[in-house]
XYZ file of C-alpha atoms in Angstrom:
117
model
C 24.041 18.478 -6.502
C 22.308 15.954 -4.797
C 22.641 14.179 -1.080
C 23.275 11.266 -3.275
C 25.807 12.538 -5.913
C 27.947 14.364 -2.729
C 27.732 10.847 -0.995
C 28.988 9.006 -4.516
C 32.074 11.340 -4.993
C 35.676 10.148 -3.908
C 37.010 10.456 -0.647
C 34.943 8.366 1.320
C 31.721 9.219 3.455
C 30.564 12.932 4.440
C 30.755 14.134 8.372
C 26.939 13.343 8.530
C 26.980 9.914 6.992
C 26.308 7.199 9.723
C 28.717 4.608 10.327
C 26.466 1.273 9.440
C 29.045 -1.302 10.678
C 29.089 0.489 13.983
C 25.209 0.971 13.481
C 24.852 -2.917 12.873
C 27.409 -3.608 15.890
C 25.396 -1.755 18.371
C 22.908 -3.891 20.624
C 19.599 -2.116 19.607
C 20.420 -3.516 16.251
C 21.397 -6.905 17.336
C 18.053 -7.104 19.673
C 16.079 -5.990 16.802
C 17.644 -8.450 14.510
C 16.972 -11.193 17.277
C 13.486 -10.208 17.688
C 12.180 -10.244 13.796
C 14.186 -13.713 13.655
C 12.521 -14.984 16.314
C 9.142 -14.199 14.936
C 9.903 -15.137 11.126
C 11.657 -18.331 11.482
C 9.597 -20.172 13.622
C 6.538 -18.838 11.782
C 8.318 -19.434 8.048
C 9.125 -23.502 9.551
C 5.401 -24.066 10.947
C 3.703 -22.421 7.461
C 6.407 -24.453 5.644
C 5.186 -27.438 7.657
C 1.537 -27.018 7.295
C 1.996 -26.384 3.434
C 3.717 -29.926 3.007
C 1.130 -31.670 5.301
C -1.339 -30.438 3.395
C 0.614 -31.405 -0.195
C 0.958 -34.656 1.474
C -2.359 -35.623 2.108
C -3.612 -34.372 -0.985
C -1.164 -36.633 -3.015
C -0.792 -39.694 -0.499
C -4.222 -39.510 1.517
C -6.911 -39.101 -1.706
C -9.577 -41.320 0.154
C -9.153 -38.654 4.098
C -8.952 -35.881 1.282
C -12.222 -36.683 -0.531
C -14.345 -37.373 2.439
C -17.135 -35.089 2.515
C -18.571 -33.253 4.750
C -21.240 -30.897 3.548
C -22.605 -31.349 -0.029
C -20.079 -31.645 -2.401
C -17.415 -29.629 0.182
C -14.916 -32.086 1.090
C -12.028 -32.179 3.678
C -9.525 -31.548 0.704
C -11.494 -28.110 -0.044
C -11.596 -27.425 3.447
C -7.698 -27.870 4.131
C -7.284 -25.755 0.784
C -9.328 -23.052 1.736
C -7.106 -22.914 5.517
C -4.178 -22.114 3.662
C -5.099 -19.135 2.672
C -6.751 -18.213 6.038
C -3.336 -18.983 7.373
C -1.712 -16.622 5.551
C -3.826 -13.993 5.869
C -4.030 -14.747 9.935
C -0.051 -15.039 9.910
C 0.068 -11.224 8.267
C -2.130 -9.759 10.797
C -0.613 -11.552 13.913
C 3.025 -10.185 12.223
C 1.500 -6.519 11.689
C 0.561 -6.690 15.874
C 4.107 -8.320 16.617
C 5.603 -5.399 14.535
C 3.881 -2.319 16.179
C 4.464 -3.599 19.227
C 8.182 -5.310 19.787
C 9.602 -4.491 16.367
C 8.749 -0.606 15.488
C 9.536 0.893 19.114
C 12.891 -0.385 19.001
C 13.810 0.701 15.321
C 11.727 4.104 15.725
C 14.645 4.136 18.534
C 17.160 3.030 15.932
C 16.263 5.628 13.456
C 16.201 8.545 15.802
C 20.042 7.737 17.040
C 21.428 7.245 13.398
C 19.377 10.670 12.144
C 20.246 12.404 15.489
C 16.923 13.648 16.077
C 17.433 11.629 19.311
């Protein structure tokens, strides 16, 4: 029989199960949950807010939108083209935010609720 199955049968948790409310109680958890919110919200609203500027312009501002400036590349292409950049500069700054405020502290977590620390 599994870890799984033994965890599934009646009569409520094994000695070794962890206790996740008390897990999600403790303060390691709450400053870890505080930490990746502060990141991801504020990040989420300013993406959010470049996204609709940039849906904005291209539906109320066609003449700023069209104005070119090399060849046939205009602003509108430009603009396009950042979004994506954004993204991808958003995932790496998130990956170095991560690895160094966010894994420490739930490599910390892990370790208490698997009693290796």
């Amino acid at each position: 029989m599994s870890t799984t199955e033994s965890d599934e049968q009646p009569g409520g948790p094994t000695p070794d199960t962890p206790d996740w409310g008390a897990v999600q109680a403790s303060p390691d958890f709450q400053e870890l949950r505080r930490r990746l919110r502060g990141f991801v919200f504020p990040v989420t609203a300013g993406f959010l807010a470049w996204y609709l500027l940039y849906v904005l312009l291209a539906t109320f501002a066609t003449d700023f939108m069209a104005t070119p400036v090399l060849g046939n590349i205009n602003l509108g292409l430009i603009l396009g083209l950042l979004q994506f950049v954004s993204t991808f500069a958003i995932t790496v700054v998130y990956i170095r935010y991560a690895d160094r405020v966010l894994d420490p502290l739930s490599s910390k977590l892990r370790g208490e609720i698997e009693g290796t620390r």
